[in-house]
mmCIF file of C-alpha atoms and ligand atoms in Angstrom:
data_model
loop_
_atom_site.group_PDB
_atom_site.id
_atom_site.type_symbol
_atom_site.label_atom_id
_atom_site.label_comp_id
_atom_site.label_asym_id
_atom_site.label_seq_id
_atom_site.Cartn_x
_atom_site.Cartn_y
_atom_site.Cartn_z
ATOM 1 C CA MET D 1 112.601 82.437 76.228
ATOM 2 C CA PRO D 2 112.393 78.625 76.535
ATOM 3 C CA MET D 3 112.874 77.189 80.023
ATOM 4 C CA LYS D 4 116.280 75.880 80.857
ATOM 5 C CA LYS D 5 115.693 72.577 82.638
ATOM 6 C CA SER D 6 117.508 71.662 85.817
ATOM 7 C CA ASP D 7 117.742 68.096 87.135
ATOM 8 C CA TYR D 8 115.301 68.076 90.050
ATOM 9 C CA ILE D 9 112.158 69.738 91.315
ATOM 10 C CA TRP D 10 111.157 69.591 94.959
ATOM 11 C CA PHE D 11 107.661 68.091 94.770
ATOM 12 C CA ASN D 12 105.517 67.600 97.905
ATOM 13 C CA GLY D 13 108.555 66.948 100.047
ATOM 14 C CA GLU D 14 110.735 64.950 97.675
ATOM 15 C CA LEU D 15 113.181 65.694 94.920
ATOM 16 C CA VAL D 16 111.829 64.321 91.650
ATOM 17 C CA GLU D 17 113.239 64.469 88.150
ATOM 18 C CA TRP D 18 112.248 67.609 86.248
ATOM 19 C CA ASP D 19 110.110 65.725 83.709
ATOM 20 C CA LYS D 20 108.282 63.760 86.407
ATOM 21 C CA ALA D 21 107.018 66.778 88.349
ATOM 22 C CA THR D 22 103.503 66.602 86.875
ATOM 23 C CA ILE D 23 99.874 66.948 88.012
ATOM 24 C CA HIS D 24 96.497 65.663 86.805
ATOM 25 C CA VAL D 25 94.588 67.714 84.225
ATOM 26 C CA LEU D 26 91.528 67.725 86.505
ATOM 27 C CA SER D 27 93.417 69.335 89.373
ATOM 28 C CA HIS D 28 91.429 72.251 90.809
ATOM 29 C CA VAL D 29 94.164 74.730 89.910
ATOM 30 C CA VAL D 30 93.936 73.974 86.189
ATOM 31 C CA HIS D 31 90.280 74.980 86.083
ATOM 32 C CA TYR D 32 89.993 77.740 88.653
ATOM 33 C CA GLY D 33 93.448 79.291 88.929
ATOM 34 C CA SER D 34 93.772 78.265 92.564
ATOM 35 C CA SER D 35 97.479 78.670 93.186
ATOM 36 C CA VAL D 36 99.796 80.997 95.064
ATOM 37 C CA PHE D 37 103.460 81.290 94.281
ATOM 38 C CA GLU D 38 106.756 83.076 94.787
ATOM 39 C CA GLY D 39 109.660 84.150 92.642
ATOM 40 C CA ILE D 40 112.985 84.227 94.464
ATOM 41 C CA ARG D 41 116.507 84.730 93.197
ATOM 42 C CA CYS D 42 119.603 82.953 94.349
ATOM 43 C CA TYR D 43 122.790 84.855 93.582
ATOM 44 C CA ASP D 44 126.324 83.683 93.079
ATOM 45 C CA THR D 45 128.354 85.561 95.709
ATOM 46 C CA PRO D 46 132.054 85.284 96.638
ATOM 47 C CA SER D 47 130.932 83.280 99.703
ATOM 48 C CA GLY D 48 128.823 80.886 97.627
ATOM 49 C CA PRO D 49 125.224 80.826 96.379
ATOM 50 C CA ALA D 50 122.889 82.950 98.510
ATOM 51 C CA ILE D 51 119.106 83.181 98.335
ATOM 52 C CA PHE D 52 117.965 86.782 98.489
ATOM 53 C CA ARG D 53 115.404 87.540 101.214
ATOM 54 C CA LEU D 54 114.245 83.956 101.491
ATOM 55 C CA ALA D 55 112.400 84.492 104.791
ATOM 56 C CA ALA D 56 110.412 87.415 103.379
ATOM 57 C CA HIS D 57 109.391 85.401 100.312
ATOM 58 C CA THR D 58 108.366 82.407 102.389
ATOM 59 C CA ARG D 59 106.371 84.675 104.666
ATOM 60 C CA ARG D 60 104.561 86.144 101.660
ATOM 61 C CA LEU D 61 103.865 82.649 100.313
ATOM 62 C CA PHE D 62 102.185 81.711 103.595
ATOM 63 C CA ASP D 63 100.347 85.054 103.655
ATOM 64 C CA SER D 64 99.024 84.446 100.135
ATOM 65 C CA ALA D 65 97.886 80.957 101.135
ATOM 66 C CA LYS D 66 96.201 82.285 104.280
ATOM 67 C CA ILE D 67 94.131 84.776 102.286
ATOM 68 C CA TYR D 68 92.834 81.889 100.178
ATOM 69 C CA ARG D 69 92.302 79.575 103.171
ATOM 70 C CA MET D 70 94.903 77.137 101.894
ATOM 71 C CA ASN D 71 96.757 75.174 104.550
ATOM 72 C CA ILE D 72 100.269 74.512 103.331
ATOM 73 C CA PRO D 73 101.221 71.027 104.570
ATOM 74 C CA PHE D 74 104.765 72.177 105.448
ATOM 75 C CA THR D 75 106.179 74.700 107.903
ATOM 76 C CA PRO D 76 107.911 77.909 106.772
ATOM 77 C CA ALA D 77 111.189 76.401 108.038
ATOM 78 C CA GLU D 78 110.639 73.327 105.863
ATOM 79 C CA ILE D 79 109.947 75.500 102.813
ATOM 80 C CA ASN D 80 113.091 77.559 103.480
ATOM 81 C CA GLU D 81 115.127 74.398 103.731
ATOM 82 C CA ALA D 82 113.514 72.968 100.586
ATOM 83 C CA CYS D 83 114.477 76.125 98.660
ATOM 84 C CA LYS D 84 118.098 75.645 99.671
ATOM 85 C CA GLU D 85 117.952 71.937 98.962
ATOM 86 C CA VAL D 86 116.711 72.424 95.410
ATOM 87 C CA VAL D 87 119.586 74.813 94.669
ATOM 88 C CA ARG D 88 122.100 72.376 96.110
ATOM 89 C CA ALA D 89 120.607 69.299 94.408
ATOM 90 C CA ASN D 90 120.786 70.994 91.025
ATOM 91 C CA LYS D 91 124.330 72.212 91.699
ATOM 92 C CA LEU D 92 123.343 75.756 90.769
ATOM 93 C CA ARG D 93 125.426 78.828 91.609
ATOM 94 C CA SER D 94 122.610 81.217 90.781
ATOM 95 C CA ALA D 95 118.970 80.478 90.096
ATOM 96 C CA TYR D 96 115.420 81.700 89.943
ATOM 97 C CA LEU D 97 113.336 79.776 92.458
ATOM 98 C CA ARG D 98 109.666 79.203 91.868
ATOM 99 C CA PRO D 99 107.788 77.842 94.875
ATOM 100 C CA VAL D 100 104.160 77.162 93.952
ATOM 101 C CA VAL D 101 101.255 75.992 96.094
ATOM 102 C CA TRP D 102 98.089 74.727 94.414
ATOM 103 C CA ARG D 103 94.774 72.996 94.950
ATOM 104 C CA GLY D 104 95.134 69.516 93.543
ATOM 105 C CA TYR D 105 92.972 66.654 92.338
ATOM 106 C CA ASP D 106 89.853 65.511 94.137
ATOM 107 C CA SER D 107 86.516 66.952 93.026
ATOM 108 C CA LEU D 108 85.338 69.235 90.262
ATOM 109 C CA GLY D 109 83.456 72.421 91.127
ATOM 110 C CA VAL D 110 84.418 75.807 92.526
ATOM 111 C CA ASP D 111 84.431 74.684 96.180
ATOM 112 C CA PRO D 112 88.087 73.752 96.706
ATOM 113 C CA THR D 113 87.883 72.433 100.238
ATOM 114 C CA SER D 114 88.206 68.715 99.462
ATOM 115 C CA CYS D 115 91.163 69.180 97.096
ATOM 116 C CA PRO D 116 94.638 68.610 98.547
ATOM 117 C CA VAL D 117 97.024 71.549 98.874
ATOM 118 C CA GLU D 118 100.270 70.664 97.156
ATOM 119 C CA VAL D 119 103.658 72.341 96.910
ATOM 120 C CA ALA D 120 106.516 72.325 94.444
ATOM 121 C CA ILE D 121 109.735 74.320 94.212
ATOM 122 C CA ALA D 122 111.657 74.576 90.974
ATOM 123 C CA ALA D 123 115.052 76.186 90.542
ATOM 124 C CA LEU D 124 116.011 77.273 87.097
ATOM 125 C CA ASP D 125 118.348 79.472 85.214
ATOM 126 C CA TRP D 126 116.308 82.551 84.195
ATOM 127 C CA GLY D 127 118.008 85.312 82.283
ATOM 128 C CA ARG D 128 117.171 88.995 82.013
ATOM 129 C CA TYR D 129 113.420 89.431 82.439
ATOM 130 C CA LEU D 130 113.023 92.528 80.296
ATOM 131 C CA GLY D 131 115.835 91.856 77.830
ATOM 132 C CA GLU D 132 119.610 91.849 77.830
ATOM 133 C CA GLU D 133 120.034 95.592 77.383
ATOM 134 C CA ALA D 134 117.222 96.658 79.682
ATOM 135 C CA LEU D 135 119.278 97.221 82.827
ATOM 136 C CA GLU D 136 121.470 99.809 81.138
ATOM 137 C CA GLN D 137 119.426 101.204 78.262
ATOM 138 C CA GLY D 138 116.014 101.135 79.875
ATOM 139 C CA VAL D 139 112.775 99.864 78.384
ATOM 140 C CA ASP D 140 109.918 101.366 76.382
ATOM 141 C CA VAL D 141 106.570 100.882 78.073
ATOM 142 C CA CYS D 142 102.941 101.920 77.689
ATOM 143 C CA VAL D 143 100.016 102.566 79.964
ATOM 144 C CA SER D 144 97.744 99.586 79.503
ATOM 145 C CA SER D 145 94.165 99.820 78.306
ATOM 146 C CA TRP D 146 93.451 97.239 81.005
ATOM 147 C CA THR D 147 92.807 98.136 84.646
ATOM 148 C CA ARG D 148 94.517 96.431 87.564
ATOM 149 C CA ILE D 149 92.402 94.046 89.667
ATOM 150 C CA ALA D 150 90.227 96.159 91.972
ATOM 151 C CA PRO D 151 90.773 95.779 95.744
ATOM 152 C CA ASN D 152 87.465 94.030 96.378
ATOM 153 C CA THR D 153 87.766 91.643 93.442
ATOM 154 C CA LEU D 154 91.082 89.821 93.752
ATOM 155 C CA PRO D 155 93.295 90.697 96.715
ATOM 156 C CA SER D 156 96.602 92.056 95.426
ATOM 157 C CA MET D 157 98.515 91.233 98.600
ATOM 158 C CA ALA D 158 98.151 87.588 97.617
ATOM 159 C CA LYS D 159 100.591 86.546 94.926
ATOM 160 C CA ALA D 160 97.996 84.269 93.380
ATOM 161 C CA GLY D 161 98.114 82.561 90.000
ATOM 162 C CA GLY D 162 94.707 83.993 89.076
ATOM 163 C CA ASN D 163 95.967 87.586 89.429
ATOM 164 C CA TYR D 164 98.243 86.912 86.522
ATOM 165 C CA MET D 165 95.319 86.557 84.110
ATOM 166 C CA ASN D 166 95.165 90.338 84.437
ATOM 167 C CA SER D 167 98.945 90.610 84.074
ATOM 168 C CA GLN D 168 98.870 88.449 80.935
ATOM 169 C CA LEU D 169 96.344 90.771 79.268
ATOM 170 C CA VAL D 170 98.589 93.723 80.082
ATOM 171 C CA LYS D 171 101.769 92.031 78.913
ATOM 172 C CA MET D 172 100.385 90.609 75.665
ATOM 173 C CA GLU D 173 98.805 93.907 74.654
ATOM 174 C CA ALA D 174 102.005 95.817 75.419
ATOM 175 C CA LYS D 175 104.195 93.447 73.418
ATOM 176 C CA GLN D 176 101.750 93.266 70.509
ATOM 177 C CA ASP D 177 101.897 97.052 70.337
ATOM 178 C CA GLY D 178 105.707 97.115 70.323
ATOM 179 C CA TYR D 179 106.414 97.866 73.982
ATOM 180 C CA THR D 180 108.416 95.790 76.441
ATOM 181 C CA GLU D 181 105.943 96.135 79.289
ATOM 182 C CA GLY D 182 102.669 97.744 80.331
ATOM 183 C CA ILE D 183 101.875 99.870 83.366
ATOM 184 C CA VAL D 184 98.405 99.342 84.802
ATOM 185 C CA LEU D 185 96.231 101.969 86.416
ATOM 186 C CA GLY D 186 94.105 100.976 89.380
ATOM 187 C CA SER D 187 90.300 101.081 89.406
ATOM 188 C CA ASP D 188 90.584 104.656 90.761
ATOM 189 C CA GLY D 189 92.628 105.726 87.721
ATOM 190 C CA TYR D 190 95.894 106.164 89.614
ATOM 191 C CA ILE D 191 99.095 104.272 88.839
ATOM 192 C CA SER D 192 99.314 100.768 90.242
ATOM 193 C CA GLU D 193 102.279 98.791 88.843
ATOM 194 C CA GLY D 194 103.672 96.840 85.879
ATOM 195 C CA SER D 195 102.402 93.403 84.850
ATOM 196 C CA GLY D 196 105.165 91.846 86.970
ATOM 197 C CA GLU D 197 106.985 94.757 88.607
ATOM 198 C CA ASN D 198 106.502 97.624 91.053
ATOM 199 C CA ILE D 199 107.200 101.134 89.824
ATOM 200 C CA PHE D 200 109.145 104.141 91.128
ATOM 201 C CA LEU D 201 109.246 107.705 89.760
ATOM 202 C CA VAL D 202 111.928 110.331 90.419
ATOM 203 C CA ARG D 203 111.348 114.055 90.141
ATOM 204 C CA ASN D 204 113.599 116.762 91.547
ATOM 205 C CA GLY D 205 115.615 114.150 93.413
ATOM 206 C CA ARG D 206 112.566 112.909 95.297
ATOM 207 C CA VAL D 207 111.331 109.353 94.754
ATOM 208 C CA VAL D 208 107.679 108.341 94.789
ATOM 209 C CA THR D 209 105.983 104.954 94.521
ATOM 210 C CA PRO D 210 102.330 103.894 94.755
ATOM 211 C CA PRO D 211 101.144 102.757 98.208
ATOM 212 C CA LEU D 212 99.818 99.335 99.151
ATOM 213 C CA GLY D 213 96.304 100.731 98.656
ATOM 214 C CA ALA D 214 96.974 101.068 94.916
ATOM 215 C CA SER D 215 96.325 97.329 94.374
ATOM 216 C CA ILE D 216 100.016 96.545 94.098
ATOM 217 C CA LEU D 217 101.827 93.404 95.050
ATOM 218 C CA GLN D 218 103.824 94.220 98.174
ATOM 219 C CA GLY D 219 107.094 93.720 96.375
ATOM 220 C CA ILE D 220 110.122 92.524 98.249
ATOM 221 C CA THR D 221 112.433 94.273 95.788
ATOM 222 C CA ARG D 222 110.290 97.386 96.301
ATOM 223 C CA GLU D 223 110.955 97.250 100.027
ATOM 224 C CA THR D 224 114.638 96.499 99.418
ATOM 225 C CA VAL D 225 114.980 99.513 97.127
ATOM 226 C CA MET D 226 113.122 101.772 99.573
ATOM 227 C CA THR D 227 115.607 100.747 102.253
ATOM 228 C CA LEU D 228 118.610 101.259 99.957
ATOM 229 C CA LEU D 229 117.336 104.701 98.884
ATOM 230 C CA GLN D 230 116.884 105.776 102.494
ATOM 231 C CA ASP D 231 120.386 104.513 103.149
ATOM 232 C CA LEU D 232 121.653 106.706 100.308
ATOM 233 C CA GLY D 233 119.893 109.677 101.912
ATOM 234 C CA ILE D 234 117.283 109.891 99.137
ATOM 235 C CA GLU D 235 113.726 110.622 100.205
ATOM 236 C CA VAL D 236 111.076 108.052 99.202
ATOM 237 C CA VAL D 237 107.383 108.731 99.544
ATOM 238 C CA GLU D 238 104.466 106.334 99.013
ATOM 239 C CA GLN D 239 101.657 108.285 97.387
ATOM 240 C CA ARG D 240 98.876 108.135 94.839
ATOM 241 C CA ILE D 241 100.354 109.019 91.475
ATOM 242 C CA PRO D 242 98.341 110.262 88.492
ATOM 243 C CA ARG D 243 99.142 108.881 85.038
ATOM 244 C CA GLU D 244 100.538 112.146 83.682
ATOM 245 C CA MET D 245 103.199 112.175 86.378
ATOM 246 C CA LEU D 246 104.831 109.388 84.360
ATOM 247 C CA TYR D 247 105.442 111.757 81.458
ATOM 248 C CA LEU D 248 106.808 114.477 83.741
ATOM 249 C CA ALA D 249 109.185 112.306 85.732
ATOM 250 C CA ASP D 250 112.952 112.785 85.450
ATOM 251 C CA GLU D 251 113.425 109.035 85.882
ATOM 252 C CA ILE D 252 111.235 105.961 86.219
ATOM 253 C CA PHE D 253 112.242 102.436 87.094
ATOM 254 C CA PHE D 254 110.666 99.054 87.714
ATOM 255 C CA THR D 255 111.579 96.735 90.567
ATOM 256 C CA GLY D 256 110.953 93.014 90.907
ATOM 257 C CA THR D 257 112.693 89.755 91.609
ATOM 258 C CA ALA D 258 112.811 88.898 87.923
ATOM 259 C CA ALA D 259 113.221 92.494 86.652
ATOM 260 C CA GLU D 260 115.590 93.518 89.500
ATOM 261 C CA VAL D 261 115.981 97.318 88.983
ATOM 262 C CA THR D 262 115.128 98.202 85.382
ATOM 263 C CA PRO D 263 115.035 101.788 84.065
ATOM 264 C CA ILE D 264 112.143 102.991 81.867
ATOM 265 C CA ARG D 265 113.175 105.308 79.048
ATOM 266 C CA SER D 266 109.803 106.073 77.519
ATOM 267 C CA VAL D 267 106.114 105.795 78.342
ATOM 268 C CA ASP D 268 103.540 105.876 75.528
ATOM 269 C CA ARG D 269 106.422 106.923 73.219
ATOM 270 C CA ILE D 270 107.051 110.010 75.371
ATOM 271 C CA GLN D 271 110.698 110.244 76.405
ATOM 272 C CA ILE D 272 111.363 110.143 80.125
ATOM 273 C CA GLY D 273 114.044 112.582 81.278
ATOM 274 C CA ALA D 274 117.120 112.196 79.102
ATOM 275 C CA GLY D 275 115.739 108.952 77.607
ATOM 276 C CA ARG D 276 118.246 106.762 79.361
ATOM 277 C CA ARG D 277 119.038 105.490 82.847
ATOM 278 C CA GLY D 278 119.057 108.479 85.210
ATOM 279 C CA PRO D 279 121.447 109.166 88.108
ATOM 280 C CA VAL D 280 119.152 108.094 90.950
ATOM 281 C CA THR D 281 118.270 104.878 89.136
ATOM 282 C CA GLU D 282 121.939 104.214 88.541
ATOM 283 C CA GLN D 283 122.790 104.824 92.196
ATOM 284 C CA VAL D 284 120.140 102.479 93.512
ATOM 285 C CA GLN D 285 120.910 99.862 90.866
ATOM 286 C CA LYS D 286 124.537 99.969 91.907
ATOM 287 C CA ALA D 287 123.665 99.570 95.575
ATOM 288 C CA PHE D 288 121.341 96.677 94.722
ATOM 289 C CA PHE D 289 123.842 94.837 92.536
ATOM 290 C CA ASN D 290 126.654 95.424 95.027
ATOM 291 C CA LEU D 291 124.476 93.978 97.749
ATOM 292 C CA ILE D 292 123.509 90.841 95.865
ATOM 293 C CA GLY D 293 127.036 90.487 94.562
ATOM 294 C CA GLY D 294 128.326 90.426 98.128
ATOM 295 C CA GLU D 295 130.271 93.714 97.710
ATOM 296 C CA LEU D 296 128.005 95.899 99.834
ATOM 297 C CA GLU D 297 127.891 94.794 103.444
ATOM 298 C CA ASP D 298 124.645 92.916 104.100
ATOM 299 C CA ARG D 299 123.626 94.770 107.265
ATOM 300 C CA TRP D 300 120.096 93.465 106.986
ATOM 301 C CA GLY D 301 120.800 89.731 106.837
ATOM 302 C CA TRP D 302 119.134 89.491 103.441
ATOM 303 C CA LEU D 303 121.499 86.938 101.914
ATOM 304 C CA GLU D 304 120.698 83.405 102.979
ATOM 305 C CA TYR D 305 123.588 81.139 102.049
ATOM 306 C CA VAL D 306 122.525 77.736 100.780
HETATM 307 N N1 PPE O 401 104.145 93.240 91.053
HETATM 308 C C1 PPE O 401 103.795 92.115 90.393
HETATM 309 C C2 PPE O 401 102.469 92.041 89.762
HETATM 310 C C3 PPE O 401 104.715 91.052 90.333
HETATM 311 O O1 PPE O 401 104.366 89.945 89.691
HETATM 312 C C4 PPE O 401 105.980 91.182 90.936
HETATM 313 C C5 PPE O 401 106.950 90.063 90.872
HETATM 314 C C6 PPE O 401 106.290 92.375 91.605
HETATM 315 C C7 PPE O 401 105.345 93.378 91.655
HETATM 316 C C8 PPE O 401 107.588 92.555 92.334
HETATM 317 O O2 PPE O 401 107.621 91.788 93.519
HETATM 318 P P1 PPE O 401 108.989 91.237 94.131
HETATM 319 O O3 PPE O 401 109.473 90.191 93.212
HETATM 320 O O4 PPE O 401 108.608 90.726 95.464
HETATM 321 O O5 PPE O 401 109.928 92.394 94.203
HETATM 322 N N2 PPE O 401 106.867 89.235 89.746
HETATM 323 C C9 PPE O 401 107.464 87.922 89.771
HETATM 324 C C10 PPE O 401 106.969 87.039 88.664
HETATM 325 C C11 PPE O 401 107.210 87.501 87.279
HETATM 326 C C12 PPE O 401 106.798 86.461 86.260
HETATM 327 O O6 PPE O 401 106.711 86.805 85.067
HETATM 328 O O7 PPE O 401 106.574 85.297 86.624
HETATM 329 C C13 PPE O 401 108.991 87.993 89.842
HETATM 330 O O8 PPE O 401 109.566 89.042 89.577
HETATM 331 O O9 PPE O 401 109.583 86.990 90.213
#
């Protein structure tokens, strides 16, 4: 899917034209993957555009930077405001926001300490992450031959650019082999997550999802869905999940900012449940879309109007 340009990108504190938001080829990040980023959605609600869980995303951005000893030269409040500003400046009703923090241009070599820490925030129109029909029909996925980054290699709580080298291997293999997405197992052999999504399984009305210790990204949609499920009176448990549990599940779904709540209809060509979106998935999807559409009361203060 080619990128749909908007007019401006917030770049180190200023709005610059989309085509002028560039960096030098010898920037540290280009060579060593030294970036942390966020993916945030802004939804068109009856009360105007609202950024979903902005504070939580900004917090995670600063957490990711902290892990990598990067000092972001802006405050969380300034980043929040910049996210709103970029939506307003581009006159967008809904958008996908991509804040990114990177080590810039100064010296070559692994040691990043002399390189400046820079920040940009783009807002663009990004369609359905896993395809137009995915939300209703579900997607066909595989278990990847790749393993998720091990806990003492790259920290999964950081949403770092470098982590996505692993995700790219998973995604490319899956697509090459005719699947929409790949699920990665952790270094212990238990289920971790998708290349860009967290995963939930439903069996006998009970919902399970891998814990933080399974090298997952601590997904904000994951936490949202856990809250919505509890609200619906559906039990959710974080536990280690063996691969074969995928095949035996009544329902499986992915969660993520880009993927939202996407059902999985088969894994490794084995049909999951009835092979279409199941009732629990449908219920939580409905709650999620009602919430972001402004139809379900936002009791949590998750919608941040721009
Ligand atoms: N795990 C991974 C590895 C991941 O990349 C994401 C988000 C999630 C879980 C879900 O996290 P959250 O968005 O907070 O619910 N992936 C982002 C980037 C995807 C991309 O291709 O780029 C996203 O969904 O925005």
